[in-house]
């Protein structure tokens, strides 16, 4: 099976948008799911020149309410910095509901599944489904997620889920593999530059257990 180059697909799409924007003054609206400030740092820097972005912070997988509040505050702080610096079009942020019970119900029976397996795929779909639904309701031109910037996340699976939800909800999916072209490396540098709180686990109790933090 041929492997899809999602980064190349994204670059081709962005090249088309540049020409369209110059001729028609059209700036498409992107509804971007974000998992955290560090992962979004490069993605926002990269995309805010092409889109009017609304960041959707929806992460019911985070098991600790304290950890959740810390991450969402850092996400909002980073967006405020970017808007003040004028890196591109102004970025908005919407915080979704914090509903860890919904995540636990979604992954019931997969508690002992290895990290990166089916439990994670269910988590991807939960967050992306909520994103796609909100994007459809808001009439956005595209939806996407920052998750593919992580070397630990399965970009192929994320894009497959995104495409399927795009067909279901009628909102175009923005293909991505943000770790490519040194995207992950740039996110690490930006995290250091802005002093971002950077965690080493996704947030769920199961990833905490595998990191030996529980």
mmCIF file of C-alpha atoms in Angstrom:
data_model
loop_
_atom_site.group_PDB
_atom_site.id
_atom_site.type_symbol
_atom_site.label_atom_id
_atom_site.label_comp_id
_atom_site.label_asym_id
_atom_site.label_seq_id
_atom_site.Cartn_x
_atom_site.Cartn_y
_atom_site.Cartn_z
ATOM 1 C CA UNK A 1 0.000 0.000 0.000
ATOM 2 C CA UNK A 2 1.371 3.421 -0.980
ATOM 3 C CA UNK A 3 2.066 5.706 1.940
ATOM 4 C CA UNK A 4 0.351 9.084 1.695
ATOM 5 C CA UNK A 5 2.549 12.141 2.185
ATOM 6 C CA UNK A 6 0.151 14.324 4.172
ATOM 7 C CA UNK A 7 2.650 17.155 4.531
ATOM 8 C CA UNK A 8 2.990 17.379 0.753
ATOM 9 C CA UNK A 9 -0.803 17.444 0.410
ATOM 10 C CA UNK A 10 -0.966 20.279 2.929
ATOM 11 C CA UNK A 11 1.728 22.276 1.153
ATOM 12 C CA UNK A 12 -0.078 21.922 -2.182
ATOM 13 C CA UNK A 13 -3.301 23.129 -0.588
ATOM 14 C CA UNK A 14 -1.575 26.107 1.057
ATOM 15 C CA UNK A 15 0.072 27.076 -2.225
ATOM 16 C CA UNK A 16 -3.383 27.181 -3.786
ATOM 17 C CA UNK A 17 -4.737 29.313 -0.957
ATOM 18 C CA UNK A 18 -1.949 31.855 -1.378
ATOM 19 C CA UNK A 19 -2.960 32.479 -4.983
ATOM 20 C CA UNK A 20 -6.652 32.564 -4.157
ATOM 21 C CA UNK A 21 -6.162 34.970 -1.277
ATOM 22 C CA UNK A 22 -4.136 37.370 -3.394
ATOM 23 C CA UNK A 23 -6.785 37.498 -6.126
ATOM 24 C CA UNK A 24 -10.012 37.351 -4.120
ATOM 25 C CA UNK A 25 -9.068 38.569 -0.641
ATOM 26 C CA UNK A 26 -10.512 35.333 0.668
ATOM 27 C CA UNK A 27 -9.221 34.068 3.998
ATOM 28 C CA UNK A 28 -10.614 30.618 4.856
ATOM 29 C CA UNK A 29 -11.695 29.802 8.405
ATOM 30 C CA UNK A 30 -10.008 26.878 10.152
ATOM 31 C CA UNK A 31 -11.384 25.148 13.246
ATOM 32 C CA UNK A 32 -8.265 23.677 14.820
ATOM 33 C CA UNK A 33 -8.386 21.165 17.641
ATOM 34 C CA UNK A 34 -5.435 21.652 19.988
ATOM 35 C CA UNK A 35 -4.114 19.213 22.555
ATOM 36 C CA UNK A 36 -1.814 21.705 24.318
ATOM 37 C CA UNK A 37 0.139 24.933 23.919
ATOM 38 C CA UNK A 38 3.520 23.349 23.047
ATOM 39 C CA UNK A 39 2.058 21.232 20.230
ATOM 40 C CA UNK A 40 0.044 24.159 18.896
ATOM 41 C CA UNK A 41 2.981 26.577 18.973
ATOM 42 C CA UNK A 42 4.461 25.610 15.616
ATOM 43 C CA UNK A 43 1.124 24.741 14.021
ATOM 44 C CA UNK A 44 -0.305 28.181 14.782
ATOM 45 C CA UNK A 45 2.871 29.941 13.680
ATOM 46 C CA UNK A 46 2.762 27.968 10.420
ATOM 47 C CA UNK A 47 -0.942 28.287 9.587
ATOM 48 C CA UNK A 48 -1.974 31.721 10.892
ATOM 49 C CA UNK A 49 -0.717 33.362 7.676
ATOM 50 C CA UNK A 50 -3.190 31.318 5.636
ATOM 51 C CA UNK A 51 -6.291 30.998 7.832
ATOM 52 C CA UNK A 52 -8.505 32.764 10.287
ATOM 53 C CA UNK A 53 -8.012 30.192 13.030
ATOM 54 C CA UNK A 54 -10.273 29.298 15.901
ATOM 55 C CA UNK A 55 -8.492 26.997 18.339
ATOM 56 C CA UNK A 56 -10.793 24.430 19.897
ATOM 57 C CA UNK A 57 -9.389 23.172 23.188
ATOM 58 C CA UNK A 58 -11.214 19.897 23.806
ATOM 59 C CA UNK A 59 -9.306 17.225 25.739
ATOM 60 C CA UNK A 60 -11.493 15.043 27.959
ATOM 61 C CA UNK A 61 -8.668 12.501 28.080
ATOM 62 C CA UNK A 62 -6.853 14.586 30.718
ATOM 63 C CA UNK A 63 -7.597 12.737 33.938
ATOM 64 C CA UNK A 64 -6.560 15.426 36.437
ATOM 65 C CA UNK A 65 -8.699 18.575 36.680
ATOM 66 C CA UNK A 66 -5.672 20.486 37.949
ATOM 67 C CA UNK A 67 -3.602 19.351 34.972
ATOM 68 C CA UNK A 68 -6.439 20.267 32.619
ATOM 69 C CA UNK A 69 -6.710 23.796 34.024
ATOM 70 C CA UNK A 70 -2.945 24.273 33.804
ATOM 71 C CA UNK A 71 -2.843 23.232 30.165
ATOM 72 C CA UNK A 72 -5.821 25.277 29.034
ATOM 73 C CA UNK A 73 -4.440 28.389 30.758
ATOM 74 C CA UNK A 74 -1.129 27.907 28.962
ATOM 75 C CA UNK A 75 -2.932 27.486 25.649
ATOM 76 C CA UNK A 76 -4.740 30.801 26.135
ATOM 77 C CA UNK A 77 -1.515 32.521 27.203
ATOM 78 C CA UNK A 78 0.274 31.438 24.038
ATOM 79 C CA UNK A 79 -2.561 32.631 21.794
ATOM 80 C CA UNK A 80 -2.551 35.990 23.553
ATOM 81 C CA UNK A 81 1.202 36.287 22.917
ATOM 82 C CA UNK A 82 0.842 35.416 19.225
ATOM 83 C CA UNK A 83 -1.996 37.896 18.747
ATOM 84 C CA UNK A 84 0.011 40.682 20.381
ATOM 85 C CA UNK A 85 3.059 39.846 18.248
ATOM 86 C CA UNK A 86 0.969 39.912 15.063
ATOM 87 C CA UNK A 87 2.346 36.675 13.659
ATOM 88 C CA UNK A 88 -0.578 36.464 11.225
ATOM 89 C CA UNK A 89 -4.333 36.684 11.323
ATOM 90 C CA UNK A 90 -5.778 37.026 14.816
ATOM 91 C CA UNK A 91 -6.439 33.702 16.545
ATOM 92 C CA UNK A 92 -9.566 32.948 18.553
ATOM 93 C CA UNK A 93 -9.964 30.204 21.142
ATOM 94 C CA UNK A 94 -12.969 28.184 22.277
ATOM 95 C CA UNK A 95 -12.743 25.914 25.300
ATOM 96 C CA UNK A 96 -14.845 22.778 25.036
ATOM 97 C CA UNK A 97 -16.458 20.994 27.945
ATOM 98 C CA UNK A 98 -14.174 19.119 30.295
ATOM 99 C CA UNK A 99 -15.838 15.710 30.442
ATOM 100 C CA UNK A 100 -13.359 12.980 31.475
ATOM 101 C CA UNK A 101 -16.235 10.558 32.050
ATOM 102 C CA UNK A 102 -16.978 10.633 28.337
ATOM 103 C CA UNK A 103 -13.397 9.640 27.561
ATOM 104 C CA UNK A 104 -13.459 6.765 30.059
ATOM 105 C CA UNK A 105 -16.697 5.478 28.573
ATOM 106 C CA UNK A 106 -15.235 5.670 25.073
ATOM 107 C CA UNK A 107 -12.181 3.566 25.964
ATOM 108 C CA UNK A 108 -13.937 1.116 28.289
ATOM 109 C CA UNK A 109 -12.426 -2.351 27.872
ATOM 110 C CA UNK A 110 -9.186 -0.962 26.428
ATOM 111 C CA UNK A 111 -7.607 0.095 29.703
ATOM 112 C CA UNK A 112 -4.661 -2.282 29.270
ATOM 113 C CA UNK A 113 -4.129 -1.593 25.587
ATOM 114 C CA UNK A 114 -0.548 -0.444 24.864
ATOM 115 C CA UNK A 115 0.025 3.249 24.288
ATOM 116 C CA UNK A 116 -0.374 4.091 20.609
ATOM 117 C CA UNK A 117 -2.931 1.347 19.968
ATOM 118 C CA UNK A 118 -6.697 1.080 19.717
ATOM 119 C CA UNK A 119 -7.350 3.025 22.931
ATOM 120 C CA UNK A 120 -5.511 6.017 21.492
ATOM 121 C CA UNK A 121 -7.381 5.674 18.198
ATOM 122 C CA UNK A 122 -10.694 5.852 20.077
ATOM 123 C CA UNK A 123 -9.415 8.971 21.836
ATOM 124 C CA UNK A 124 -8.438 10.560 18.509
ATOM 125 C CA UNK A 125 -11.919 9.940 17.128
ATOM 126 C CA UNK A 126 -13.661 11.261 20.239
ATOM 127 C CA UNK A 127 -11.834 14.567 20.057
ATOM 128 C CA UNK A 128 -11.993 14.896 16.289
ATOM 129 C CA UNK A 129 -15.701 14.049 16.153
ATOM 130 C CA UNK A 130 -16.448 16.863 18.569
ATOM 131 C CA UNK A 131 -14.245 19.144 16.477
ATOM 132 C CA UNK A 132 -15.932 18.200 13.204
ATOM 133 C CA UNK A 133 -19.383 18.706 14.695
ATOM 134 C CA UNK A 134 -18.518 22.162 16.009
ATOM 135 C CA UNK A 135 -16.863 23.071 12.687
ATOM 136 C CA UNK A 136 -20.034 22.089 10.812
ATOM 137 C CA UNK A 137 -22.218 24.096 13.179
ATOM 138 C CA UNK A 138 -19.976 27.134 12.798
ATOM 139 C CA UNK A 139 -19.740 26.958 9.006
ATOM 140 C CA UNK A 140 -15.952 26.639 8.949
ATOM 141 C CA UNK A 141 -14.046 25.986 5.747
ATOM 142 C CA UNK A 142 -11.716 23.353 7.244
ATOM 143 C CA UNK A 143 -11.052 21.445 10.439
ATOM 144 C CA UNK A 144 -7.839 19.869 11.676
ATOM 145 C CA UNK A 145 -5.859 18.903 14.793
ATOM 146 C CA UNK A 146 -2.419 19.654 16.183
ATOM 147 C CA UNK A 147 -1.974 16.029 17.277
ATOM 148 C CA UNK A 148 0.087 14.961 14.248
ATOM 149 C CA UNK A 149 3.008 17.112 15.406
ATOM 150 C CA UNK A 150 3.874 14.536 18.069
ATOM 151 C CA UNK A 151 6.287 11.749 17.059
ATOM 152 C CA UNK A 152 4.195 9.502 19.338
ATOM 153 C CA UNK A 153 0.932 10.081 17.469
ATOM 154 C CA UNK A 154 -0.107 8.098 14.395
ATOM 155 C CA UNK A 155 -0.486 10.666 11.611
ATOM 156 C CA UNK A 156 -1.908 8.142 9.157
ATOM 157 C CA UNK A 157 -4.672 7.151 11.574
ATOM 158 C CA UNK A 158 -5.423 10.773 12.462
ATOM 159 C CA UNK A 159 -5.830 11.655 8.803
ATOM 160 C CA UNK A 160 -7.963 8.591 8.087
ATOM 161 C CA UNK A 161 -10.307 9.545 10.934
ATOM 162 C CA UNK A 162 -10.335 13.164 9.779
ATOM 163 C CA UNK A 163 -11.267 12.222 6.212
ATOM 164 C CA UNK A 164 -14.068 9.916 7.399
ATOM 165 C CA UNK A 165 -15.507 12.605 9.664
ATOM 166 C CA UNK A 166 -15.195 15.155 6.871
ATOM 167 C CA UNK A 167 -17.471 13.023 4.722
ATOM 168 C CA UNK A 168 -19.899 12.541 7.623
ATOM 169 C CA UNK A 169 -20.130 16.199 8.681
ATOM 170 C CA UNK A 170 -19.546 17.921 5.343
ATOM 171 C CA UNK A 171 -16.542 20.012 6.404
ATOM 172 C CA UNK A 172 -13.252 19.641 4.507
ATOM 173 C CA UNK A 173 -10.425 18.030 6.454
ATOM 174 C CA UNK A 174 -7.039 19.770 6.348
ATOM 175 C CA UNK A 175 -4.437 17.016 5.792
ATOM 176 C CA UNK A 176 -1.399 17.266 8.010
ATOM 177 C CA UNK A 177 1.696 15.682 9.414
ATOM 178 C CA UNK A 178 3.019 18.660 11.305
ATOM 179 C CA UNK A 179 6.078 16.856 12.669
ATOM 180 C CA UNK A 180 7.554 16.912 9.144
ATOM 181 C CA UNK A 181 9.808 19.725 7.905
ATOM 182 C CA UNK A 182 11.256 20.000 11.436
ATOM 183 C CA UNK A 183 7.847 20.982 12.788
ATOM 184 C CA UNK A 184 8.321 19.067 16.028
ATOM 185 C CA UNK A 185 11.812 20.511 16.446
ATOM 186 C CA UNK A 186 10.413 24.011 15.943
ATOM 187 C CA UNK A 187 7.704 23.383 18.551
ATOM 188 C CA UNK A 188 10.386 22.471 21.091
ATOM 189 C CA UNK A 189 12.275 25.680 20.299
ATOM 190 C CA UNK A 190 9.114 27.799 20.587
ATOM 191 C CA UNK A 191 8.237 26.146 23.893
ATOM 192 C CA UNK A 192 11.632 27.178 25.237
ATOM 193 C CA UNK A 193 11.345 30.693 23.791
ATOM 194 C CA UNK A 194 7.996 31.351 25.468
ATOM 195 C CA UNK A 195 8.618 29.284 28.592
ATOM 196 C CA UNK A 196 5.663 27.013 27.884
ATOM 197 C CA UNK A 197 4.651 24.303 30.310
ATOM 198 C CA UNK A 198 5.629 21.136 28.454
ATOM 199 C CA UNK A 199 4.402 17.767 29.730
ATOM 200 C CA UNK A 200 5.750 14.331 28.800
ATOM 201 C CA UNK A 201 2.484 12.389 28.731
ATOM 202 C CA UNK A 202 -0.799 12.892 26.874
ATOM 203 C CA UNK A 203 -2.849 13.462 30.008
ATOM 204 C CA UNK A 204 -4.854 10.284 30.508
ATOM 205 C CA UNK A 205 -4.392 8.038 33.529
ATOM 206 C CA UNK A 206 -3.168 5.235 31.280
ATOM 207 C CA UNK A 207 -0.332 7.277 29.763
ATOM 208 C CA UNK A 208 0.561 8.482 33.271
ATOM 209 C CA UNK A 209 0.854 4.854 34.351
ATOM 210 C CA UNK A 210 3.156 4.013 31.438
ATOM 211 C CA UNK A 211 5.340 7.019 32.240
ATOM 212 C CA UNK A 212 5.517 5.860 35.861
ATOM 213 C CA UNK A 213 3.864 9.041 37.118
ATOM 214 C CA UNK A 214 0.893 7.430 38.901
#
